[in-house]
Every structure is written in structure tokens, then in C-alpha cells.
Amino acid sequence: MRVAVIGGGPGGLYAAALLKRLDPSREINVCERNAPDDTFGFGVVLSDETLGGIEHADPAVHEAMKAEFVRWDDIDIVHRGIRHTSGGHGFAALGRKRLLEILHERCHSLGVELRFQSEAPSPARLAETYDLVIAADGIHSATREAYAEAFRPSVTEHRCRYLWLAADFAFDSFRFVIAETEHGVMQLHGYPYAADASTVIVEMREEVWRAAGFAEADEQESVERCAKIFADALGGRPLRSNKSTWTTFRTVVNEHWSHGNLVLLGDAAHTAHFSIGSGTKLAVEDALTLAACLEEQPSLADALTAYEAERRPVVASTQRAARASLEWFENLGLYLGQPSRQFAFNLLTRSRRVTHDNLRLRDPHFTGNVERAFGCPPGTPPMFTPFRLRGLTLRNRVVVSPMDMYSAVDGVPGDFHLVHLGARALGGAGLVMTEMVCVSPQGRITPGCAGLWSPRQAEAWRRVVRFVHAQAPGTAIGVQLGHSGRKGSTKLMWEGIDEPLEDGNWSLVAASPLPYTPRNQTPRELTRAQLTDIREEFSGAAWRAARCGFDLLELHCAHGYLLSGFLSPLTNRRTDRYGGSLDHRLRFPLEVFDAVRSVWPEERPMTVRISATDWADGGTTAEDAVEIARAFAAHGADAVDVSTGQVVADEHPEFGRSYQTPFADRIRHEVGVPVITVGAISSWDDVNSLILAGRTDLCALARPHLYDPNWTLHAAAEQGYQGPGVSWPAPYRAGSRPPRTGRADAPKPRLTLGS
């Protein structure tokens, strides 16, 4: 096999060395347009996982790197002059230049041909003359651009400018330093990579960069000014550059990583923000996987398919974490007012990969200090601290999220609802929410939806509320009121979600006459008189809900249902006073909110669920969501339940663990209103992390409570918590410890033989 590698960075060089080591008969050529000692970074951080893979695949490279490593355990965060240290993290770094030298030496010893200061021939020509072409030509990959139709790249440019520099001394930790200047907030990321050298990255928002005059400054002036801004962190020492220029980070994603015998590797295929130290790590891991797949698969095509299949989910997970970290630093200004310990915890957990439980294992002293500052009583996890909304005090921060059950008859909740909601109330959550309860027959999603438009329905709900209050004291129960709008008259979820009924349809109404999909019914645009009628239906349902004894009421203004349909510009095309600008689109939902609030008891809280983004071009944005939340808060909303999407059928959500939390986080800090966050929160560790970091006040979980109605009780048991934030129902107390499932230990050897 003849292999051409375009690009002599760590990923390309390591791929070349591995392939040659595995099969010395391979002819491998590396083309690098720069000189051997050219490098545009300073230090490289690698994880123990990556180092383990290198050690297993090529001990010679590992030993050479090991001899150069600088290792440390601490992360320091300096916020408003206060320094907090978290230990137990375990980093290893070395100079990028030295890493390249090690890889050059290894390639030479194995017989790889390295061509420096040599532009590679065109990818098309290489593809004709080599069996395999590895494009490791970086973020600005010419190979990727030459075959853009095949690779289908997407490059997203972000909001911060950064400058990659070095200092001629070694930090004793990974250092994050925040500087609040007259022009705005700036941050320093620093870490040692040699006994006498550190990488220093200075980063700030584009508007801060311009206001500070860096757009007009030359390289030397920028370096000197950065050293002055962060003089305390640097101990007054200077910074140095290496052809350093201010740049914006670009996230690269490709739909395909190979085309024929061309394959992308490292930054050519994907990028992840430097704040989680992943660029070189990902490239080296790509090389390891590509080499392994070429050994294991029967053909080149199979190998490239296997390489992408194995690496894509790993890279996607890393990119999600990197995106969360990147956006946290972009929005750093939101968190400056946090208490310093909480700010430090928030920074450490920003990517969602480091969690509360993980930090407690690494550094229990640091985590304990954060918990005490937050107000956690001794031995109390953050999720089991109380939270007050108006006259209601929730004993813990767990909410059973509203989940449509589609099991009512004529809108009347039955035994199923009693058992479903009763079981989850017994399961320990602080607040259990009903499904969306419809305010009229026309406002149902499906024939199986529950309602609250009749006395019979109210009496059935009263039965559920009485059970919760009597049998699960300490658990609150809330009702969510809504109207389906254009998403009504559809089949039960398990018969075909959002699919129109084959018979028995009812007419639909909406902000504008736009069907949810071409298959769905076209709704009628609501007239002014009909808007008044619907507003009265909401207030009537709220009046009944109050007499049922519900502790909290939530107005459903999300997921494309009627009130959400008014808020989104994609579903509201009206030309009257209820359409057009966001202020006008808010008008009817706010009228409904005011009508409901006027009949809902003053001492009981009222929340609003919104879709913070439509995940679609031209739809509601995160900035709009802040203003929507601000408007509802001004009208008396006690909290905003922040969801996303489901407004239009052609949405493109960015799914991932707790992926909707950043929207809630932003609303909480910009509006100053309590928030409930939802979306792929699956573990009690996630709940503790989000609460303690100040990103949310309450966490609503849906699927975990379908899997385990006693999710909150089990979370307490697994954490060894037995305080007032949760209690086992008396008949269940014997089950408060996990049952034994079998023998946990193995027989000890009876004899030990000496060697």
C-alpha cells in the first residue's frame, strides 16, 4: 500500500508512524509545507486515556513523550481577586515543538519519508497515484474544500477573539484568570508545558476586542497589552508570541469523512474548542483508530467506513462538550455576579463532562466548600435543598415533568392517572406535574387527552390531588393548562405521533392558517371574538384547577401549541395587533396569562413553559426567549420552565446531555427569574451539578420517571441521604436499601504459593 499524508502536524505524523510500524512494506510519504521546526502553538495537553492508547500502540513514542511531560493536578480560578483551587484533575503536557520532534524522529526511524517546505500535489493527483490519501491538513484543509460536495463541511465561526501566546515560566496549575476591564471582560487560560514555559491564551468577545483597540494593534502591541492586563497572574513577566494573530474559533463538522480513497483526520475533519484541550488529542485518537481499522477490515472501503463509524460518536460527544465550554466563556459576563466559589464550580463544570460527583471524588474539600456556600446543610446534596415559589416551598429541586399520557376518556382522568401521578408523588419528587390539561374539547391534541372544561373532569382531578396530598405529604402537585392549536386532532402517540386522525376529526384554530405538516389539517385563523372565548376557557379551567387544590399552575406556551404558535414568527403571520413584532406576538399569550393569574389564588405560584428556540431558521431565537421570559416575569410569572423546539416539523435540534440547559441558564441570569430546566437530564449527578452551578433552580425529568417512578427516592438512597428533602412512605421504608442481588465477593484463595 502506498499512503500519502497531507500535513505534518501531530495527527498526520502519528498516523504515518503507526501505519509504517504495523506494516513496514508500506510506502508512506508525508508532505508538510512548513519547515520542520515551524509550529504555531506552544503546549499540548493530552489525557491519560489518549496516552494509554499511544503506549499500547507504540511504546517508543510513549516513552519519548513521557520523558518530556510536565504533570500537575490543580486548577486555579481567579475571580474578582479571589483564587480558588480544585485538585485531583491530573494533566500531562509537553511542548508542541518537542512533540513534533519526537514524531519526526519516530517516522525517520521507521522509514517514513518526510517532505518539508513542500506543497502537496493536488488531492486529485494524489488519489490517482496513492492507494490511500490522509488529509491531515488542518482547520483550513484544502482537501476538504476541494471535495466540499463530497465531505459536505459546515464551519461555524464563534463570538470570541483569542491570541495564543507563551510565558517563560511554569504555572503551578491550570490557571483561569478573569479580568474585568473598562472595555469588558477578558479571560486568560494558562498551563505549563515545560519546566520553564507556559501556554497563555487570552480570549474576549469580539465587541470587547474592538472596544479595547486590539483590532488596530500590531502583534507586539497586542502581546505587551495582554501582559499588562494580566500582570498579576504573570507576576509582572512578559509574554511572547510566535507569529501569533488574533483569531476566532471555528467549529468544523463534516457530513462525511471519506471520499473514495481520501480520508479526513484531525482538524480537517472536526474541531473542538481549546478550552477543553481536545485538538491534538482528537487527532492522535483519529490516527490510532484509522490504523486499527486498516488492520482489522478486509478492504480499504470497509476500513474507512469503520473508522468513521467508530470515531464519529466520540467526536460528536467531544464537540458537544466543547461547544458548551465555548459558549460558557462567550457568555462569561452573565456569571460574574455569582459568589466566587459558585463561579469556580460553574467554570469547572461548564462542559458537563466534569460533574458534582466527579469533583467531590477529586477534591472533596473544594466541593464541600462550594456546597456550604450554597447553603447545603451537612450531608445534603444540592438537589435536596428546599426552594420557595411564592407561598409554596418545595422540599427538593426535582420536578416530574409534564408527560402526555393520552389515556383519558372524554377528557376525564381515570384510574390510570391516579396510579401514574400517585406513584410518582410517592417516589419523592418535590413537584409532580400533570400532563397538558386541555381547556376545551377543541383544544385537545388527541381523543385521549385530559381536560378541565367540565365539572366531571374537575372532580376526577380533585381525586388525584387528594391522594397526593394525603399519601405523599411534602410533595406538591401542579397542573399544566394548554390548548393544542394547529397540532390537534391527531392520533394517540403510539398510533402515530402528530399523524392526523383517520376519522372523528374536529376543526382546528391557530394564530395563522398554517398546517403543522402538509398531512395535517389547516387551522382557521382565530378572530378577535374567538380569542376572547379562548381566554375565558383558560381562566375557567384555572378556576376549576384552583378548586381541585392544585399547588401550582403552569401555562403551556411551548412546543407549537396554541399560545406557542402566537409567539413564533414561523407560525404567526398575522397582520393585526397580535402579529408582527415580538411585542405584538406576545400580546395574546400575556392576555391569557393575566386572565389566569386573576383567578388563580394569590399565594399559589404560576409558571410558564416556553420553547426558547425553534431550532429552525427564522424562528424564535435565544435572544427572543430572554425577552419572552422577561415579559412573563413582568406580568407575575414566578418561574419560567425552559424547553425548546417542537414548534415546526422541519426543526434541527442539537440533541445532547442536558442540551436545553444553556437556554434556561441564560434566562435565569439575564432576567433574574427562577427557571426550571428540562431535556436529557438523566442522573442525580446532573441535577446536583446544574443546581450547584447556579444554572437552574429546578430540574424537570420525564423519561427517567417513566423508567423509575421512585427515581428521587433512589437518588437519595444512592447518595446516602436521609434528611427532610425526601422521605420514604411508611409502607415502603423496608425497601429504602437496594436489595441484594447475589454474592458480591469472590472466595479468597486458600493457599499462596511463593515464586
Coordinates of C-alpha atoms in Angstrom, one line a residue, residues 203-595:
E203 CA -9.7 35.5 24.9
M204 CA -12.6 38.0 24.8
R205 CA -15.8 38.8 23.0
E206 CA -15.5 40.4 19.6
E207 CA -17.1 43.6 20.8
V208 CA -14.7 43.8 23.8
W209 CA -11.7 43.2 21.5
R210 CA -12.8 46.1 19.2
A211 CA -13.6 48.4 22.1
A212 CA -10.1 47.7 23.6
G213 CA -8.5 48.7 20.3
F214 CA -6.9 45.3 19.6
A215 CA -8.3 45.5 16.1
E216 CA -5.8 48.2 15.3
A217 CA -2.9 46.9 17.4
D218 CA 0.0 45.1 15.8
E219 CA 1.4 41.8 17.1
Q220 CA 3.9 43.2 19.5
E221 CA 1.5 45.8 20.9
S222 CA -1.1 43.1 21.5
V223 CA 1.4 41.0 23.3
E224 CA 2.5 43.8 25.6
R225 CA -1.0 44.9 26.4
C226 CA -2.1 41.4 27.3
A227 CA 0.9 41.1 29.6
K228 CA -0.1 44.3 31.3
I229 CA -3.8 43.4 31.7
F230 CA -2.9 40.1 33.3
A231 CA 0.2 41.3 35.1
D232 CA -0.9 39.9 38.5
A233 CA -1.3 36.4 37.0
L234 CA 2.0 36.6 35.2
G235 CA 3.9 38.1 38.2
G236 CA 4.8 41.0 36.0
R237 CA 6.6 38.8 33.5
P238 CA 6.4 39.4 29.7
L239 CA 4.6 37.3 27.2
R240 CA 6.0 36.2 23.8
S241 CA 4.4 35.3 20.5
N242 CA 5.2 33.1 17.6
K243 CA 3.5 34.7 14.6
S244 CA 0.5 35.0 16.8
T245 CA -2.6 36.7 15.4
W246 CA -6.0 37.3 16.9
T247 CA -8.5 34.8 15.5
T248 CA -12.0 33.5 16.1
F249 CA -12.5 29.8 16.8
R250 CA -14.3 27.8 14.1
T251 CA -16.1 24.6 14.7
V252 CA -15.7 22.3 11.8
V253 CA -18.2 19.5 11.1
N254 CA -18.3 17.2 8.1
E255 CA -21.2 15.0 7.0
H256 CA -18.7 12.5 5.5
W257 CA -15.1 11.9 6.5
S258 CA -14.0 9.9 3.4
H259 CA -14.4 10.0 -0.3
G260 CA -13.0 7.2 -2.4
N261 CA -9.5 6.7 -1.1
L262 CA -9.4 10.2 0.6
V263 CA -9.9 10.4 4.3
L264 CA -10.0 13.4 6.7
L265 CA -8.2 13.3 10.0
G266 CA -7.9 15.8 12.9
D267 CA -8.9 19.4 12.4
A268 CA -9.6 18.8 8.8
A269 CA -12.5 16.5 9.9
H270 CA -13.6 18.2 13.1
T271 CA -12.6 20.8 15.6
A272 CA -13.3 21.3 19.3
H273 CA -12.7 24.4 21.3
F274 CA -9.3 24.7 23.0
S275 CA -10.9 25.3 26.4
I276 CA -11.3 21.6 26.8
G277 CA -7.8 20.9 25.4
S278 CA -9.0 18.5 22.7
G279 CA -7.5 19.3 19.3
T280 CA -4.3 17.3 19.4
K281 CA -6.0 14.6 21.5
L282 CA -8.7 14.1 18.9
A283 CA -6.2 14.0 16.0
V284 CA -4.0 11.4 17.8
E285 CA -7.0 9.3 18.6
D286 CA -8.1 9.5 14.9
A287 CA -4.8 8.2 13.9
L288 CA -5.0 5.3 16.3
T289 CA -8.4 4.3 15.1
L290 CA -7.6 4.7 11.4
A291 CA -4.6 2.5 11.8
A292 CA -6.5 -0.1 13.7
C293 CA -9.4 -0.2 11.2
L294 CA -6.9 -0.6 8.3
E295 CA -5.5 -3.7 10.1
E296 CA -8.9 -5.2 11.0
Q297 CA -11.0 -4.6 7.9
P298 CA -10.8 -6.7 4.7
S299 CA -10.8 -3.7 2.3
L300 CA -9.9 0.0 2.3
A301 CA -13.6 0.9 1.8
D302 CA -14.6 -1.2 4.8
A303 CA -11.7 0.3 6.9
L304 CA -12.7 3.9 6.1
T305 CA -16.4 3.2 6.9
A306 CA -15.4 1.5 10.2
Y307 CA -13.1 4.4 11.1
E308 CA -15.8 7.0 10.7
A309 CA -18.4 4.8 12.4
E310 CA -16.1 4.4 15.5
R311 CA -14.9 7.9 15.7
R312 CA -18.0 10.0 14.8
P313 CA -19.9 9.4 18.0
V314 CA -16.8 10.1 20.1
V315 CA -16.1 13.3 18.3
A316 CA -19.7 14.4 18.4
S317 CA -19.7 13.9 22.1
T318 CA -16.5 15.9 22.5
Q319 CA -17.8 18.7 20.2
R320 CA -20.9 19.0 22.3
A321 CA -18.8 19.3 25.4
A322 CA -16.5 21.8 23.7
R323 CA -19.5 23.8 22.4
A324 CA -20.9 24.0 25.9
S325 CA -17.5 25.2 27.2
L326 CA -17.0 27.6 24.4
E327 CA -20.5 29.2 24.9
W328 CA -19.9 29.4 28.6
F329 CA -16.8 31.6 28.0
E330 CA -18.7 33.6 25.4
N331 CA -21.3 34.4 28.0
L332 CA -18.9 34.8 30.9
G333 CA -20.3 38.2 31.7
L334 CA -23.5 36.5 32.9
Y335 CA -21.8 34.7 35.7
L336 CA -19.5 37.5 37.1
G337 CA -22.0 38.3 39.8
Q338 CA -22.0 34.8 41.2
P339 CA -20.4 34.2 44.6
S340 CA -16.8 33.3 43.9
R341 CA -17.0 29.6 45.0
Q342 CA -20.1 29.0 42.9
F343 CA -18.4 30.8 40.0
A344 CA -15.4 28.5 40.3
F345 CA -17.7 25.4 40.4
N346 CA -19.7 26.7 37.4
L347 CA -16.5 27.1 35.4
L348 CA -15.2 23.7 36.3
T349 CA -18.5 22.0 35.3
R350 CA -19.1 24.2 32.2
S351 CA -18.7 21.4 29.6
R352 CA -21.0 19.0 31.6
R353 CA -18.2 16.4 31.5
V354 CA -16.9 17.3 34.9
T355 CA -19.8 16.9 37.4
H356 CA -20.6 17.5 41.1
D357 CA -19.9 13.8 42.0
N358 CA -16.8 13.7 39.9
L359 CA -15.4 16.8 41.6
R360 CA -16.4 15.5 45.0
L361 CA -14.2 12.5 44.3
R362 CA -11.3 14.6 43.0
D363 CA -11.4 17.2 45.7
P364 CA -13.9 16.8 48.5
H365 CA -12.6 19.8 50.4
F366 CA -13.3 22.2 47.4
T367 CA -16.7 20.7 46.7
G368 CA -17.7 20.8 50.4
N369 CA -16.8 24.5 50.5
V370 CA -19.0 25.2 47.4
E371 CA -21.9 23.2 49.0
R372 CA -21.6 25.1 52.3
A373 CA -21.5 28.5 50.5
F374 CA -24.6 27.4 48.5
G375 CA -26.5 26.6 51.7
C376 CA -26.5 22.8 51.7
P377 CA -26.8 21.5 55.3
P378 CA -24.2 18.9 56.2
G379 CA -24.7 15.7 54.3
T380 CA -27.3 17.3 52.0
P381 CA -26.8 17.0 48.2
P382 CA -27.8 20.2 46.4
M383 CA -30.9 18.6 44.8
F384 CA -32.4 18.0 48.3
T385 CA -32.3 21.7 49.4
P386 CA -35.7 23.4 49.5
F387 CA -36.9 26.0 47.1
R388 CA -39.7 28.6 47.6
L389 CA -42.0 29.9 44.9
R390 CA -44.5 32.4 46.3
G391 CA -46.3 30.6 49.1
L392 CA -45.2 27.2 48.1
T393 CA -42.0 25.6 49.5
L394 CA -40.8 22.6 47.6
R395 CA -38.8 20.2 49.7
N396 CA -36.4 19.4 46.9
R397 CA -35.4 20.5 43.4
V398 CA -36.8 17.6 41.4
V399 CA -39.8 18.0 39.2
V400 CA -41.7 15.2 37.4
S401 CA -42.1 16.9 34.1
P402 CA -45.5 17.1 32.3
M403 CA -45.9 14.0 30.1
D404 CA -48.9 13.4 27.9
M405 CA -50.4 10.0 28.7
Y406 CA -53.2 10.0 26.1
S407 CA -55.3 7.8 28.4
A408 CA -58.3 9.9 29.3
V409 CA -61.9 9.3 28.2
D410 CA -63.8 12.3 27.2
G411 CA -61.1 14.4 28.8
V412 CA -61.7 12.7 32.2
P413 CA -58.6 11.4 34.0
G414 CA -59.2 7.9 35.4
D415 CA -57.6 5.2 37.4
F416 CA -54.5 5.3 35.2
H417 CA -53.9 8.9 36.0
L418 CA -54.4 8.3 39.7
V419 CA -51.9 5.5 39.7
H420 CA -49.5 7.2 37.3
L421 CA -49.3 10.6 39.2
G422 CA -49.8 9.0 42.6
A423 CA -46.8 6.6 42.1
R424 CA -44.5 9.5 41.1
A425 CA -45.7 11.5 44.0
L426 CA -44.9 8.6 46.3
G427 CA -41.5 8.5 44.5
G428 CA -40.2 11.5 46.3
A429 CA -40.1 14.4 43.8
G430 CA -40.6 17.9 45.2
L431 CA -43.2 18.7 42.5
V432 CA -45.3 16.4 40.3
M433 CA -46.8 18.0 37.2
T434 CA -49.9 16.7 35.3
E435 CA -49.8 16.3 31.6
M436 CA -51.0 19.2 29.5
V437 CA -54.6 19.5 30.6
C438 CA -56.7 20.9 27.8
V439 CA -59.1 23.8 28.3
S440 CA -61.7 22.8 25.7
P441 CA -62.6 19.8 23.5
Q442 CA -61.3 21.7 20.5
G443 CA -58.0 22.3 22.4
R444 CA -57.2 18.6 22.7
I445 CA -54.2 17.1 20.9
T446 CA -55.7 13.6 20.7
P447 CA -59.0 12.0 21.7
G448 CA -57.1 10.6 24.7
C449 CA -56.1 14.0 26.2
A450 CA -57.2 15.1 29.6
G451 CA -59.2 18.2 30.1
L452 CA -60.6 20.6 32.7
W453 CA -63.5 22.2 31.0
S454 CA -66.3 20.3 32.9
P455 CA -67.3 19.6 36.5
R456 CA -66.9 15.9 35.9
Q457 CA -63.3 16.4 34.9
A458 CA -62.7 18.7 37.8
E459 CA -64.0 16.0 40.3
A460 CA -61.7 13.4 38.8
W461 CA -58.7 15.7 39.1
R462 CA -59.7 16.5 42.7
R463 CA -59.5 12.8 43.5
V464 CA -55.9 12.7 42.2
V465 CA -54.9 15.8 44.2
R466 CA -56.5 14.5 47.4
F467 CA -54.4 11.3 47.0
V468 CA -51.2 13.1 46.5
H469 CA -51.7 15.4 49.5
A470 CA -52.9 12.6 51.8
Q471 CA -50.5 9.8 50.8
A472 CA -47.4 11.8 49.8
P473 CA -47.2 14.7 52.2
G474 CA -44.4 17.0 51.3
T475 CA -44.9 16.5 47.5
A476 CA -46.6 19.3 45.6
I477 CA -48.8 18.7 42.6
G478 CA -49.1 21.2 39.7
V479 CA -51.4 21.4 36.7
Q480 CA -50.3 22.5 33.2
L481 CA -53.0 24.2 31.2
G482 CA -52.8 24.4 27.4
H483 CA -54.6 24.3 24.0
S484 CA -53.3 22.2 21.1
G485 CA -53.9 24.9 18.4
R486 CA -52.8 23.6 15.0
K487 CA -51.3 20.4 16.5
G488 CA -54.7 19.0 17.5
S489 CA -57.0 16.3 16.1
T490 CA -54.2 13.7 15.8
K491 CA -53.7 10.0 16.7
L492 CA -52.5 8.7 20.0
M493 CA -48.7 8.9 20.3
W494 CA -48.2 5.2 19.9
E495 CA -50.5 5.0 16.9
G496 CA -48.6 7.7 15.0
I497 CA -47.3 10.9 16.7
D498 CA -48.6 14.1 15.0
E499 CA -50.5 11.9 12.4
P500 CA -54.0 13.2 11.7
L501 CA -57.0 11.1 12.7
E502 CA -58.5 9.0 10.0
D503 CA -62.0 9.8 11.3
G504 CA -63.6 11.7 14.2
N505 CA -61.7 14.9 13.5
W506 CA -62.6 18.2 15.0
S507 CA -61.8 21.6 13.5
L508 CA -58.6 23.4 14.5
V509 CA -57.8 27.0 15.2
A510 CA -54.4 28.8 15.4
A511 CA -52.7 32.1 15.2
S512 CA -52.5 31.7 11.4
P513 CA -53.9 29.2 8.9
L514 CA -50.7 27.1 8.6
P515 CA -50.9 23.3 8.9
Y516 CA -48.2 21.6 11.1
T517 CA -47.3 19.4 8.2
P518 CA -48.8 19.0 4.7
R519 CA -50.6 15.9 6.1
N520 CA -52.3 17.8 8.9
Q521 CA -55.4 19.8 8.9
T522 CA -55.2 23.5 8.1
P523 CA -56.4 25.5 11.1
R524 CA -58.7 28.5 10.9
E525 CA -57.1 31.9 11.9
L526 CA -58.6 33.0 15.2
T527 CA -60.9 36.0 15.1
R528 CA -60.9 38.6 17.9
A529 CA -64.1 37.2 19.3
Q530 CA -62.6 33.7 19.3
L531 CA -59.5 35.0 21.1
T532 CA -61.8 36.3 23.9
D533 CA -63.6 33.0 24.1
I534 CA -60.3 31.0 24.4
R535 CA -59.0 33.4 27.0
E536 CA -62.2 32.7 29.0
E537 CA -61.7 28.9 28.5
F538 CA -58.3 29.2 30.1
S539 CA -59.5 31.3 33.0
G540 CA -62.4 28.9 33.5
A541 CA -60.0 25.9 33.6
A542 CA -57.7 27.7 36.0
W543 CA -60.7 28.5 38.3
R544 CA -61.6 24.8 38.4
A545 CA -57.9 23.9 39.0
A546 CA -57.8 26.1 42.0
R547 CA -60.8 24.4 43.5
C548 CA -59.3 21.0 42.8
G549 CA -56.5 22.0 45.2
F550 CA -53.5 22.1 42.8
D551 CA -50.5 23.7 44.4
L552 CA -49.1 25.3 41.2
L553 CA -50.3 26.2 37.7
E554 CA -48.2 26.2 34.6
L555 CA -49.3 27.9 31.4
H556 CA -48.2 25.9 28.3
C557 CA -46.7 28.4 25.8
A558 CA -44.3 25.9 24.2
H559 CA -44.0 23.1 21.6
G560 CA -46.0 24.7 18.9
Y561 CA -49.4 24.5 20.7
L562 CA -51.8 27.4 20.5
L563 CA -50.0 30.0 22.7
S564 CA -46.6 29.0 21.4
G565 CA -48.0 29.4 17.9
F566 CA -48.6 33.1 18.7
L567 CA -45.0 33.6 19.9
S568 CA -43.1 32.1 17.0
P569 CA -42.6 34.2 13.8
L570 CA -42.7 30.9 11.9
T571 CA -46.3 30.2 13.0
N572 CA -47.7 33.7 13.5
R573 CA -48.2 35.5 10.2
R574 CA -51.0 37.8 11.5
T575 CA -51.2 41.4 10.4
D576 CA -53.4 42.7 13.2
R577 CA -52.3 43.7 16.7
Y578 CA -51.5 40.1 17.6
G579 CA -48.8 39.6 14.9
G580 CA -45.7 41.2 13.6
S581 CA -43.1 42.3 16.2
L582 CA -42.3 40.2 19.2
D583 CA -44.2 42.6 21.5
H584 CA -47.3 42.1 19.3
R585 CA -46.8 38.3 19.2
L586 CA -46.6 38.3 23.0
R587 CA -49.9 40.1 23.4
F588 CA -52.4 37.2 23.3
P589 CA -50.3 34.8 25.5
L590 CA -49.9 37.6 28.0
E591 CA -53.6 38.4 28.0
V592 CA -54.3 34.7 28.7
F593 CA -51.6 34.7 31.5
D594 CA -53.2 37.8 33.1
A595 CA -56.7 36.2 32.9

